[in-house]
Amino acid sequence: MKKFLKHVFLFLAPVAVLLVACEWALRCIPNDASFREAQLEKHKQTITTLILGDSHPYFGINPEYINQQTFNLAAVSETPDLTLKVVKHEINRLPNLKTLVVGLSYFSLYESLTEGSEAWRLRHYNIYRSMQVGEFPQNHLEIASFSMLQNIDRLLSYYAHDKSEVTCNAFGAGVTYRDFNAKRLRESAVIAAKRHTFDLQSADVQLQRTIQRKALQNIVSLAAKHNIKVVFVLLPAMDTYRELIPFEQKQEMLQVVQQLQKINKQLQFLDFSADPRFVPHDFYDADHLNAAGAQKMSSILAAWLAN
């Protein structure tokens, strides 16, 4: 038996060492989470405004066109329950924080990143920002978040071709959605609207509705305790996308915001969803602004914040 266990150990030890080395090497690849964590730590004394939410504000609001004290901490597929955790994590680290700009979407109330197909993104919260979310080990390890072939490709991309995984600028805003493409704009409307449409009668959706509404309420309440202003923002979207989203979903989002405003009179809501200042060439796809659109959106927001 001892001899057998010795052979097992001799076989498994190199495998374990290889896995640990692979995990370490993957964590050394620069990514949005590690880069933005370093930026936050570097500028924590001067940041006064945080941009939060999902991919819409991540790509659609660029602090470069607002001021040096604004930082974008929004993340692709982030849901309000995760945004609440981010607020709790950052609110004491940023002593001069005055404003939270929280992006909302027509689907914000109906799903959670922890439950969906995008849950692999949770590793960013756990590994690089020391937040405890999701399941172990798949949401806490780089090697468990992707297939072995994908991880090998990531390692080769960085260590052989010096290609990092950072897709944001120094202010935390996503910068990969740069151009305009008429075909993509047209085709993405149906695809995105289908992905963002939910059966409001299903038990799972009703559960998430309760969780996400409570999360939004807690964001507002927590901010109020720290004398921090909250601004909910609905960013521009193409009419071809908006018209395909069920009326009930759009109406419920507005009702939730109105209910929260009754509780907290300081809560502001800016609805740019159908703003005529945004034209097709401002969009990357039907529900995301491109670089030009983000510059326009950020300049408008900067003027509003200044006043």
PDB file of C-alpha atoms in Angstrom:
ATOM      1  CA  MET A   1       0.000   0.000   0.000  1.00  0.00           C
ATOM      2  CA  LYS A   2       2.795   2.422   0.913  1.00  0.00           C
ATOM      3  CA  LYS A   3       4.532   1.637  -2.355  1.00  0.00           C
ATOM      4  CA  PHE A   4       1.329   2.318  -4.250  1.00  0.00           C
ATOM      5  CA  LEU A   5       0.785   5.642  -2.478  1.00  0.00           C
ATOM      6  CA  LYS A   6       4.378   6.594  -3.210  1.00  0.00           C
ATOM      7  CA  HIS A   7       3.848   5.966  -6.914  1.00  0.00           C
ATOM      8  CA  VAL A   8       0.618   7.979  -6.828  1.00  0.00           C
ATOM      9  CA  PHE A   9       2.425  10.857  -5.125  1.00  0.00           C
ATOM     10  CA  LEU A  10       5.315  10.748  -7.584  1.00  0.00           C
ATOM     11  CA  PHE A  11       2.820  10.873 -10.430  1.00  0.00           C
ATOM     12  CA  LEU A  12       0.603  13.612  -9.002  1.00  0.00           C
ATOM     13  CA  ALA A  13       3.327  15.896  -7.642  1.00  0.00           C
ATOM     14  CA  PRO A  14       4.603  17.058 -11.058  1.00  0.00           C
ATOM     15  CA  VAL A  15       1.006  17.522 -12.232  1.00  0.00           C
ATOM     16  CA  ALA A  16       0.236  19.677  -9.196  1.00  0.00           C
ATOM     17  CA  VAL A  17       3.381  21.737  -9.721  1.00  0.00           C
ATOM     18  CA  LEU A  18       2.483  22.218 -13.386  1.00  0.00           C
ATOM     19  CA  LEU A  19      -1.053  23.354 -12.520  1.00  0.00           C
ATOM     20  CA  VAL A  20       0.208  25.807  -9.902  1.00  0.00           C
ATOM     21  CA  ALA A  21       2.763  27.190 -12.353  1.00  0.00           C
ATOM     22  CA  CYS A  22       0.079  27.526 -15.017  1.00  0.00           C
ATOM     23  CA  GLU A  23      -2.249  29.351 -12.611  1.00  0.00           C
ATOM     24  CA  TRP A  24       0.545  31.730 -11.600  1.00  0.00           C
ATOM     25  CA  ALA A  25       1.489  32.398 -15.223  1.00  0.00           C
ATOM     26  CA  LEU A  26      -2.143  33.112 -16.148  1.00  0.00           C
ATOM     27  CA  ARG A  27      -2.530  35.511 -13.234  1.00  0.00           C
ATOM     28  CA  CYS A  28       0.538  37.407 -14.411  1.00  0.00           C
ATOM     29  CA  ILE A  29      -1.160  38.264 -17.713  1.00  0.00           C
ATOM     30  CA  PRO A  30      -2.353  41.890 -17.391  1.00  0.00           C
ATOM     31  CA  ASN A  31      -6.143  42.176 -17.617  1.00  0.00           C
ATOM     32  CA  ASP A  32      -8.804  44.799 -16.984  1.00  0.00           C
ATOM     33  CA  ALA A  33      -9.343  43.749 -13.374  1.00  0.00           C
ATOM     34  CA  SER A  34      -5.686  43.774 -12.330  1.00  0.00           C
ATOM     35  CA  PHE A  35      -4.985  46.972 -14.279  1.00  0.00           C
ATOM     36  CA  ARG A  36      -7.969  48.848 -12.860  1.00  0.00           C
ATOM     37  CA  GLU A  37      -7.235  47.619  -9.348  1.00  0.00           C
ATOM     38  CA  ALA A  38      -3.753  49.124  -9.632  1.00  0.00           C
ATOM     39  CA  GLN A  39      -5.185  52.368 -11.019  1.00  0.00           C
ATOM     40  CA  LEU A  40      -7.725  52.605  -8.208  1.00  0.00           C
ATOM     41  CA  GLU A  41      -5.063  52.093  -5.577  1.00  0.00           C
ATOM     42  CA  LYS A  42      -2.831  54.682  -7.230  1.00  0.00           C
ATOM     43  CA  HIS A  43      -5.549  57.350  -7.470  1.00  0.00           C
ATOM     44  CA  LYS A  44      -7.764  56.444  -4.499  1.00  0.00           C
ATOM     45  CA  GLN A  45      -7.209  59.796  -2.796  1.00  0.00           C
ATOM     46  CA  THR A  46      -8.410  61.836  -5.765  1.00  0.00           C
ATOM     47  CA  ILE A  47     -11.307  59.844  -7.263  1.00  0.00           C
ATOM     48  CA  THR A  48     -14.629  61.603  -6.669  1.00  0.00           C
ATOM     49  CA  THR A  49     -16.889  59.855  -9.204  1.00  0.00           C
ATOM     50  CA  LEU A  50     -17.249  56.164 -10.044  1.00  0.00           C
ATOM     51  CA  ILE A  51     -18.953  54.809 -13.157  1.00  0.00           C
ATOM     52  CA  LEU A  52     -20.602  51.450 -12.428  1.00  0.00           C
ATOM     53  CA  GLY A  53     -22.780  48.904 -14.209  1.00  0.00           C
ATOM     54  CA  ASP A  54     -22.582  46.592 -17.206  1.00  0.00           C
ATOM     55  CA  SER A  55     -21.081  46.815 -20.697  1.00  0.00           C
ATOM     56  CA  HIS A  56     -23.242  49.810 -21.667  1.00  0.00           C
ATOM     57  CA  PRO A  57     -21.442  52.262 -19.337  1.00  0.00           C
ATOM     58  CA  TYR A  58     -18.165  50.329 -19.662  1.00  0.00           C
ATOM     59  CA  PHE A  59     -17.992  51.170 -23.360  1.00  0.00           C
ATOM     60  CA  GLY A  60     -20.307  54.187 -23.323  1.00  0.00           C
ATOM     61  CA  ILE A  61     -18.804  56.488 -20.676  1.00  0.00           C
ATOM     62  CA  ASN A  62     -15.178  57.556 -20.988  1.00  0.00           C
ATOM     63  CA  PRO A  63     -13.916  59.575 -17.981  1.00  0.00           C
ATOM     64  CA  GLU A  64     -11.187  60.983 -20.228  1.00  0.00           C
ATOM     65  CA  TYR A  65     -13.874  63.425 -21.421  1.00  0.00           C
ATOM     66  CA  ILE A  66     -15.289  64.134 -17.947  1.00  0.00           C
ATOM     67  CA  ASN A  67     -12.440  64.920 -15.547  1.00  0.00           C
ATOM     68  CA  GLN A  68      -9.343  63.446 -13.933  1.00  0.00           C
ATOM     69  CA  GLN A  69     -11.285  62.535 -10.790  1.00  0.00           C
ATOM     70  CA  THR A  70     -13.707  60.158 -12.545  1.00  0.00           C
ATOM     71  CA  PHE A  71     -13.017  56.441 -12.957  1.00  0.00           C
ATOM     72  CA  ASN A  72     -14.950  53.775 -14.874  1.00  0.00           C
ATOM     73  CA  LEU A  73     -15.375  50.578 -12.876  1.00  0.00           C
ATOM     74  CA  ALA A  74     -18.256  49.135 -14.921  1.00  0.00           C
ATOM     75  CA  ALA A  75     -17.785  45.597 -16.241  1.00  0.00           C
ATOM     76  CA  VAL A  76     -19.214  43.480 -19.041  1.00  0.00           C
ATOM     77  CA  SER A  77     -22.283  41.502 -17.884  1.00  0.00           C
ATOM     78  CA  GLU A  78     -22.208  42.973 -14.375  1.00  0.00           C
ATOM     79  CA  THR A  79     -25.605  42.880 -12.652  1.00  0.00           C
ATOM     80  CA  PRO A  80     -26.877  45.068  -9.773  1.00  0.00           C
ATOM     81  CA  ASP A  81     -26.139  42.438  -7.117  1.00  0.00           C
ATOM     82  CA  LEU A  82     -22.481  42.528  -8.199  1.00  0.00           C
ATOM     83  CA  THR A  83     -22.505  46.320  -8.440  1.00  0.00           C
ATOM     84  CA  LEU A  84     -23.663  46.434  -4.821  1.00  0.00           C
ATOM     85  CA  LYS A  85     -20.701  44.277  -3.802  1.00  0.00           C
ATOM     86  CA  VAL A  86     -18.386  46.612  -5.717  1.00  0.00           C
ATOM     87  CA  VAL A  87     -19.823  49.634  -3.912  1.00  0.00           C
ATOM     88  CA  LYS A  88     -19.358  47.942  -0.537  1.00  0.00           C
ATOM     89  CA  HIS A  89     -15.796  47.042  -1.501  1.00  0.00           C
ATOM     90  CA  GLU A  90     -14.790  50.513  -2.682  1.00  0.00           C
ATOM     91  CA  ILE A  91     -16.786  52.924  -0.558  1.00  0.00           C
ATOM     92  CA  ASN A  92     -14.300  52.998   2.312  1.00  0.00           C
ATOM     93  CA  ARG A  93     -11.214  52.888   0.100  1.00  0.00           C
ATOM     94  CA  LEU A  94     -12.099  56.102  -1.735  1.00  0.00           C
ATOM     95  CA  PRO A  95     -12.270  58.822   0.956  1.00  0.00           C
ATOM     96  CA  ASN A  96     -13.292  61.605  -1.441  1.00  0.00           C
ATOM     97  CA  LEU A  97     -15.962  59.686  -3.351  1.00  0.00           C
ATOM     98  CA  LYS A  98     -18.944  61.973  -3.970  1.00  0.00           C
ATOM     99  CA  THR A  99     -20.939  60.471  -6.843  1.00  0.00           C
ATOM    100  CA  LEU A 100     -21.896  57.035  -8.174  1.00  0.00           C
ATOM    101  CA  VAL A 101     -23.067  56.939 -11.783  1.00  0.00           C
ATOM    102  CA  VAL A 102     -24.802  53.569 -12.166  1.00  0.00           C
ATOM    103  CA  GLY A 103     -25.723  52.401 -15.645  1.00  0.00           C
ATOM    104  CA  LEU A 104     -29.048  50.588 -15.975  1.00  0.00           C
ATOM    105  CA  SER A 105     -30.279  48.441 -18.851  1.00  0.00           C
ATOM    106  CA  TYR A 106     -33.651  47.013 -19.834  1.00  0.00           C
ATOM    107  CA  PHE A 107     -32.489  43.618 -18.582  1.00  0.00           C
ATOM    108  CA  SER A 108     -30.848  44.685 -15.300  1.00  0.00           C
ATOM    109  CA  LEU A 109     -33.650  43.317 -13.131  1.00  0.00           C
ATOM    110  CA  TYR A 110     -33.904  39.840 -14.585  1.00  0.00           C
ATOM    111  CA  GLU A 111     -30.585  38.017 -14.362  1.00  0.00           C
ATOM    112  CA  SER A 112     -27.444  37.645 -12.264  1.00  0.00           C
ATOM    113  CA  LEU A 113     -23.897  37.201 -13.475  1.00  0.00           C
ATOM    114  CA  THR A 114     -23.459  34.496 -10.838  1.00  0.00           C
ATOM    115  CA  GLU A 115     -26.108  32.321 -12.506  1.00  0.00           C
ATOM    116  CA  GLY A 116     -25.574  32.797 -16.228  1.00  0.00           C
ATOM    117  CA  SER A 117     -23.242  31.653 -18.983  1.00  0.00           C
ATOM    118  CA  GLU A 118     -20.966  34.632 -18.312  1.00  0.00           C
ATOM    119  CA  ALA A 119     -20.145  33.477 -14.765  1.00  0.00           C
ATOM    120  CA  TRP A 120     -16.529  32.847 -15.817  1.00  0.00           C
ATOM    121  CA  ARG A 121     -16.078  36.610 -15.464  1.00  0.00           C
ATOM    122  CA  LEU A 122     -16.488  36.279 -11.693  1.00  0.00           C
ATOM    123  CA  ARG A 123     -12.834  35.283 -11.363  1.00  0.00           C
ATOM    124  CA  HIS A 124     -11.916  38.942 -11.860  1.00  0.00           C
ATOM    125  CA  TYR A 125     -13.795  39.903  -8.700  1.00  0.00           C
ATOM    126  CA  ASN A 126     -12.259  37.117  -6.638  1.00  0.00           C
ATOM    127  CA  ILE A 127      -8.650  36.914  -7.805  1.00  0.00           C
ATOM    128  CA  TYR A 128      -7.791  40.533  -8.489  1.00  0.00           C
ATOM    129  CA  ARG A 129     -10.154  42.447  -6.208  1.00  0.00           C
ATOM    130  CA  SER A 130     -10.417  40.103  -3.205  1.00  0.00           C
ATOM    131  CA  MET A 131     -14.201  39.856  -3.376  1.00  0.00           C
ATOM    132  CA  GLN A 132     -15.929  36.608  -2.503  1.00  0.00           C
ATOM    133  CA  VAL A 133     -18.501  35.833  -5.202  1.00  0.00           C
ATOM    134  CA  GLY A 134     -19.561  32.706  -7.062  1.00  0.00           C
ATOM    135  CA  GLU A 135     -18.481  29.121  -6.544  1.00  0.00           C
ATOM    136  CA  PHE A 136     -15.084  27.594  -5.766  1.00  0.00           C
ATOM    137  CA  PRO A 137     -12.992  26.583  -7.633  1.00  0.00           C
ATOM    138  CA  GLN A 138     -14.427  27.551 -11.016  1.00  0.00           C
ATOM    139  CA  ASN A 139     -14.911  31.235 -10.162  1.00  0.00           C
ATOM    140  CA  HIS A 140     -11.712  31.587  -8.131  1.00  0.00           C
ATOM    141  CA  LEU A 141      -9.051  30.122 -10.416  1.00  0.00           C
ATOM    142  CA  GLU A 142      -7.851  31.129 -13.861  1.00  0.00           C
ATOM    143  CA  ILE A 143      -7.244  27.530 -14.914  1.00  0.00           C
ATOM    144  CA  ALA A 144     -10.810  26.592 -13.937  1.00  0.00           C
ATOM    145  CA  SER A 145     -12.419  29.444 -15.859  1.00  0.00           C
ATOM    146  CA  PHE A 146     -11.398  28.279 -19.338  1.00  0.00           C
ATOM    147  CA  SER A 147     -10.547  25.032 -21.103  1.00  0.00           C
ATOM    148  CA  MET A 148      -6.936  23.874 -21.160  1.00  0.00           C
ATOM    149  CA  LEU A 149      -6.646  24.715 -24.869  1.00  0.00           C
ATOM    150  CA  GLN A 150      -7.975  28.222 -24.256  1.00  0.00           C
ATOM    151  CA  ASN A 151      -5.518  28.735 -21.422  1.00  0.00           C
ATOM    152  CA  ILE A 152      -2.614  27.554 -23.576  1.00  0.00           C
ATOM    153  CA  ASP A 153      -3.697  30.031 -26.243  1.00  0.00           C
ATOM    154  CA  ARG A 154      -3.827  32.823 -23.640  1.00  0.00           C
ATOM    155  CA  LEU A 155      -0.341  31.954 -22.398  1.00  0.00           C
ATOM    156  CA  LEU A 156       1.074  31.919 -25.923  1.00  0.00           C
ATOM    157  CA  SER A 157      -0.645  35.194 -26.807  1.00  0.00           C
ATOM    158  CA  TYR A 158       0.989  36.986 -23.899  1.00  0.00           C
ATOM    159  CA  TYR A 159       4.342  35.293 -23.392  1.00  0.00           C
ATOM    160  CA  ALA A 160       5.100  34.672 -27.072  1.00  0.00           C
ATOM    161  CA  HIS A 161       3.365  37.646 -28.693  1.00  0.00           C
ATOM    162  CA  ASP A 162       3.219  40.174 -25.819  1.00  0.00           C
ATOM    163  CA  LYS A 163      -0.563  40.526 -26.142  1.00  0.00           C
ATOM    164  CA  SER A 164      -2.164  41.446 -22.823  1.00  0.00           C
ATOM    165  CA  GLU A 165      -5.857  41.129 -21.931  1.00  0.00           C
ATOM    166  CA  VAL A 166      -6.290  44.792 -20.997  1.00  0.00           C
ATOM    167  CA  THR A 167      -9.110  46.326 -23.055  1.00  0.00           C
ATOM    168  CA  CYS A 168      -9.601  49.590 -21.144  1.00  0.00           C
ATOM    169  CA  ASN A 169      -7.805  52.933 -20.968  1.00  0.00           C
ATOM    170  CA  ALA A 170      -6.137  54.575 -17.973  1.00  0.00           C
ATOM    171  CA  PHE A 171      -9.550  55.781 -16.763  1.00  0.00           C
ATOM    172  CA  GLY A 172     -11.039  52.265 -16.821  1.00  0.00           C
ATOM    173  CA  ALA A 173     -13.286  52.734 -19.868  1.00  0.00           C
ATOM    174  CA  GLY A 174     -13.551  50.042 -22.546  1.00  0.00           C
ATOM    175  CA  VAL A 175     -11.903  51.150 -25.776  1.00  0.00           C
ATOM    176  CA  THR A 176     -12.283  48.201 -28.157  1.00  0.00           C
ATOM    177  CA  TYR A 177     -15.691  49.245 -29.551  1.00  0.00           C
ATOM    178  CA  ARG A 178     -14.263  51.883 -31.886  1.00  0.00           C
ATOM    179  CA  ASP A 179     -15.879  51.818 -35.294  1.00  0.00           C
ATOM    180  CA  PHE A 180     -19.243  52.028 -37.043  1.00  0.00           C
ATOM    181  CA  ASN A 181     -20.560  49.218 -39.229  1.00  0.00           C
ATOM    182  CA  ALA A 182     -24.021  49.513 -40.777  1.00  0.00           C
ATOM    183  CA  LYS A 183     -24.488  45.771 -41.236  1.00  0.00           C
ATOM    184  CA  ARG A 184     -23.469  44.995 -37.653  1.00  0.00           C
ATOM    185  CA  LEU A 185     -25.737  47.752 -36.396  1.00  0.00           C
ATOM    186  CA  ARG A 186     -28.685  46.302 -38.284  1.00  0.00           C
ATOM    187  CA  GLU A 187     -28.119  42.632 -37.445  1.00  0.00           C
ATOM    188  CA  SER A 188     -27.217  43.097 -33.784  1.00  0.00           C
ATOM    189  CA  ALA A 189     -30.566  44.679 -32.905  1.00  0.00           C
ATOM    190  CA  VAL A 190     -32.507  41.426 -33.229  1.00  0.00           C
ATOM    191  CA  ILE A 191     -29.782  39.334 -31.592  1.00  0.00           C
ATOM    192  CA  ALA A 192     -29.359  41.647 -28.599  1.00  0.00           C
ATOM    193  CA  ALA A 193     -33.086  42.192 -28.085  1.00  0.00           C
ATOM    194  CA  LYS A 194     -33.709  38.438 -28.083  1.00  0.00           C
ATOM    195  CA  ARG A 195     -30.927  37.949 -25.529  1.00  0.00           C
ATOM    196  CA  HIS A 196     -32.344  40.734 -23.351  1.00  0.00           C
ATOM    197  CA  THR A 197     -35.980  39.596 -23.418  1.00  0.00           C
ATOM    198  CA  PHE A 198     -37.233  37.554 -20.470  1.00  0.00           C
ATOM    199  CA  ASP A 199     -40.292  35.560 -19.477  1.00  0.00           C
ATOM    200  CA  LEU A 200     -41.479  37.749 -16.611  1.00  0.00           C
ATOM    201  CA  GLN A 201     -43.703  34.963 -15.274  1.00  0.00           C
ATOM    202  CA  SER A 202     -40.940  32.397 -14.775  1.00  0.00           C
ATOM    203  CA  ALA A 203     -39.893  31.591 -11.215  1.00  0.00           C
ATOM    204  CA  ASP A 204     -36.204  32.271 -11.896  1.00  0.00           C
ATOM    205  CA  VAL A 205     -36.908  35.691 -13.379  1.00  0.00           C
ATOM    206  CA  GLN A 206     -39.225  36.609 -10.515  1.00  0.00           C
ATOM    207  CA  LEU A 207     -36.529  35.617  -8.025  1.00  0.00           C
ATOM    208  CA  GLN A 208     -33.924  37.711  -9.811  1.00  0.00           C
ATOM    209  CA  ARG A 209     -36.345  40.627 -10.000  1.00  0.00           C
ATOM    210  CA  THR A 210     -36.575  40.615  -6.206  1.00  0.00           C
ATOM    211  CA  ILE A 211     -32.800  40.257  -5.753  1.00  0.00           C
ATOM    212  CA  GLN A 212     -31.831  42.956  -8.238  1.00  0.00           C
ATOM    213  CA  ARG A 213     -34.443  45.476  -7.067  1.00  0.00           C
ATOM    214  CA  LYS A 214     -33.202  45.007  -3.519  1.00  0.00           C
ATOM    215  CA  ALA A 215     -29.614  45.443  -4.712  1.00  0.00           C
ATOM    216  CA  LEU A 216     -30.450  48.770  -6.376  1.00  0.00           C
ATOM    217  CA  GLN A 217     -32.239  49.901  -3.228  1.00  0.00           C
ATOM    218  CA  ASN A 218     -29.240  48.937  -1.093  1.00  0.00           C
ATOM    219  CA  ILE A 219     -26.848  50.811  -3.396  1.00  0.00           C
ATOM    220  CA  VAL A 220     -28.904  53.971  -2.903  1.00  0.00           C
ATOM    221  CA  SER A 221     -29.227  53.441   0.863  1.00  0.00           C
ATOM    222  CA  LEU A 222     -25.536  52.688   1.383  1.00  0.00           C
ATOM    223  CA  ALA A 223     -24.505  55.708  -0.654  1.00  0.00           C
ATOM    224  CA  ALA A 224     -26.875  57.937   1.318  1.00  0.00           C
ATOM    225  CA  LYS A 225     -25.276  56.829   4.596  1.00  0.00           C
ATOM    226  CA  HIS A 226     -21.923  58.030   3.254  1.00  0.00           C
ATOM    227  CA  ASN A 227     -23.348  61.260   1.779  1.00  0.00           C
ATOM    228  CA  ILE A 228     -22.664  60.017  -1.746  1.00  0.00           C
ATOM    229  CA  LYS A 229     -24.982  61.016  -4.575  1.00  0.00           C
ATOM    230  CA  VAL A 230     -26.346  58.286  -6.869  1.00  0.00           C
ATOM    231  CA  VAL A 231     -27.227  58.890 -10.507  1.00  0.00           C
ATOM    232  CA  PHE A 232     -28.922  56.102 -12.464  1.00  0.00           C
ATOM    233  CA  VAL A 233     -28.267  56.372 -16.204  1.00  0.00           C
ATOM    234  CA  LEU A 234     -29.975  54.650 -19.126  1.00  0.00           C
ATOM    235  CA  LEU A 235     -27.575  54.996 -22.037  1.00  0.00           C
ATOM    236  CA  PRO A 236     -28.494  55.540 -25.711  1.00  0.00           C
ATOM    237  CA  ALA A 237     -29.609  52.606 -27.849  1.00  0.00           C
ATOM    238  CA  MET A 238     -30.729  52.314 -31.443  1.00  0.00           C
ATOM    239  CA  ASP A 239     -34.486  52.472 -32.018  1.00  0.00           C
ATOM    240  CA  THR A 240     -34.245  49.142 -33.861  1.00  0.00           C
ATOM    241  CA  TYR A 241     -33.158  47.603 -30.536  1.00  0.00           C
ATOM    242  CA  ARG A 242     -35.455  49.548 -28.208  1.00  0.00           C
ATOM    243  CA  GLU A 243     -38.570  48.741 -30.212  1.00  0.00           C
ATOM    244  CA  LEU A 244     -37.917  45.000 -29.867  1.00  0.00           C
ATOM    245  CA  ILE A 245     -37.671  45.097 -26.057  1.00  0.00           C
ATOM    246  CA  PRO A 246     -41.067  44.240 -24.491  1.00  0.00           C
ATOM    247  CA  PHE A 247     -42.942  47.275 -23.181  1.00  0.00           C
ATOM    248  CA  GLU A 248     -43.394  45.576 -19.790  1.00  0.00           C
ATOM    249  CA  GLN A 249     -39.635  45.353 -19.248  1.00  0.00           C
ATOM    250  CA  LYS A 250     -39.036  48.985 -20.139  1.00  0.00           C
ATOM    251  CA  GLN A 251     -41.947  50.112 -17.993  1.00  0.00           C
ATOM    252  CA  GLU A 252     -40.868  48.089 -14.970  1.00  0.00           C
ATOM    253  CA  MET A 253     -37.371  49.584 -15.043  1.00  0.00           C
ATOM    254  CA  LEU A 254     -38.845  53.081 -14.951  1.00  0.00           C
ATOM    255  CA  GLN A 255     -41.253  52.113 -12.162  1.00  0.00           C
ATOM    256  CA  VAL A 256     -38.448  50.706 -10.009  1.00  0.00           C
ATOM    257  CA  VAL A 257     -36.431  53.902 -10.399  1.00  0.00           C
ATOM    258  CA  GLN A 258     -39.471  56.037  -9.550  1.00  0.00           C
ATOM    259  CA  GLN A 259     -40.138  53.958  -6.434  1.00  0.00           C
ATOM    260  CA  LEU A 260     -36.538  54.387  -5.303  1.00  0.00           C
ATOM    261  CA  GLN A 261     -36.738  58.130  -5.927  1.00  0.00           C
ATOM    262  CA  LYS A 262     -39.715  58.315  -3.564  1.00  0.00           C
ATOM    263  CA  ILE A 263     -37.570  56.719  -0.851  1.00  0.00           C
ATOM    264  CA  ASN A 264     -34.500  58.856  -1.561  1.00  0.00           C
ATOM    265  CA  LYS A 265     -35.246  62.318  -2.931  1.00  0.00           C
ATOM    266  CA  GLN A 266     -31.575  62.822  -3.839  1.00  0.00           C
ATOM    267  CA  LEU A 267     -31.565  59.957  -6.356  1.00  0.00           C
ATOM    268  CA  GLN A 268     -31.229  61.236  -9.917  1.00  0.00           C
ATOM    269  CA  PHE A 269     -32.220  59.431 -13.115  1.00  0.00           C
ATOM    270  CA  LEU A 270     -30.967  60.363 -16.576  1.00  0.00           C
ATOM    271  CA  ASP A 271     -32.669  58.654 -19.517  1.00  0.00           C
ATOM    272  CA  PHE A 272     -30.632  59.003 -22.706  1.00  0.00           C
ATOM    273  CA  SER A 273     -32.072  55.862 -24.316  1.00  0.00           C
ATOM    274  CA  ALA A 274     -33.835  57.753 -27.124  1.00  0.00           C
ATOM    275  CA  ASP A 275     -31.774  60.948 -27.067  1.00  0.00           C
ATOM    276  CA  PRO A 276     -31.948  62.459 -30.596  1.00  0.00           C
ATOM    277  CA  ARG A 277     -28.390  63.777 -30.297  1.00  0.00           C
ATOM    278  CA  PHE A 278     -27.138  60.247 -30.919  1.00  0.00           C
ATOM    279  CA  VAL A 279     -27.135  59.080 -34.533  1.00  0.00           C
ATOM    280  CA  PRO A 280     -26.273  55.669 -36.060  1.00  0.00           C
ATOM    281  CA  HIS A 281     -22.612  56.599 -36.506  1.00  0.00           C
ATOM    282  CA  ASP A 282     -22.337  56.941 -32.697  1.00  0.00           C
ATOM    283  CA  PHE A 283     -22.993  53.224 -32.212  1.00  0.00           C
ATOM    284  CA  TYR A 284     -20.779  50.148 -32.369  1.00  0.00           C
ATOM    285  CA  ASP A 285     -23.811  47.862 -32.349  1.00  0.00           C
ATOM    286  CA  ALA A 286     -27.495  48.367 -31.610  1.00  0.00           C
ATOM    287  CA  ASP A 287     -27.096  48.777 -27.840  1.00  0.00           C
ATOM    288  CA  HIS A 288     -23.475  49.945 -27.391  1.00  0.00           C
ATOM    289  CA  LEU A 289     -21.878  53.271 -28.207  1.00  0.00           C
ATOM    290  CA  ASN A 290     -18.617  53.339 -30.134  1.00  0.00           C
ATOM    291  CA  ALA A 291     -15.659  55.614 -29.347  1.00  0.00           C
ATOM    292  CA  ALA A 292     -17.266  58.670 -30.953  1.00  0.00           C
ATOM    293  CA  GLY A 293     -20.562  57.997 -29.191  1.00  0.00           C
ATOM    294  CA  ALA A 294     -18.799  57.495 -25.857  1.00  0.00           C
ATOM    295  CA  GLN A 295     -17.025  60.826 -26.260  1.00  0.00           C
ATOM    296  CA  LYS A 296     -20.346  62.544 -26.957  1.00  0.00           C
ATOM    297  CA  MET A 297     -22.077  60.779 -24.062  1.00  0.00           C
ATOM    298  CA  SER A 298     -19.248  61.600 -21.663  1.00  0.00           C
ATOM    299  CA  SER A 299     -19.221  65.272 -22.632  1.00  0.00           C
ATOM    300  CA  ILE A 300     -22.976  65.490 -22.031  1.00  0.00           C
ATOM    301  CA  LEU A 301     -22.616  63.750 -18.675  1.00  0.00           C
ATOM    302  CA  ALA A 302     -19.677  65.981 -17.729  1.00  0.00           C
ATOM    303  CA  ALA A 303     -21.780  69.091 -18.323  1.00  0.00           C
ATOM    304  CA  TRP A 304     -24.626  67.668 -16.241  1.00  0.00           C
ATOM    305  CA  LEU A 305     -22.320  66.695 -13.363  1.00  0.00           C
ATOM    306  CA  ALA A 306     -20.663  70.109 -13.419  1.00  0.00           C
ATOM    307  CA  ASN A 307     -24.028  71.802 -12.948  1.00  0.00           C
TER     308      ASN A 307
END
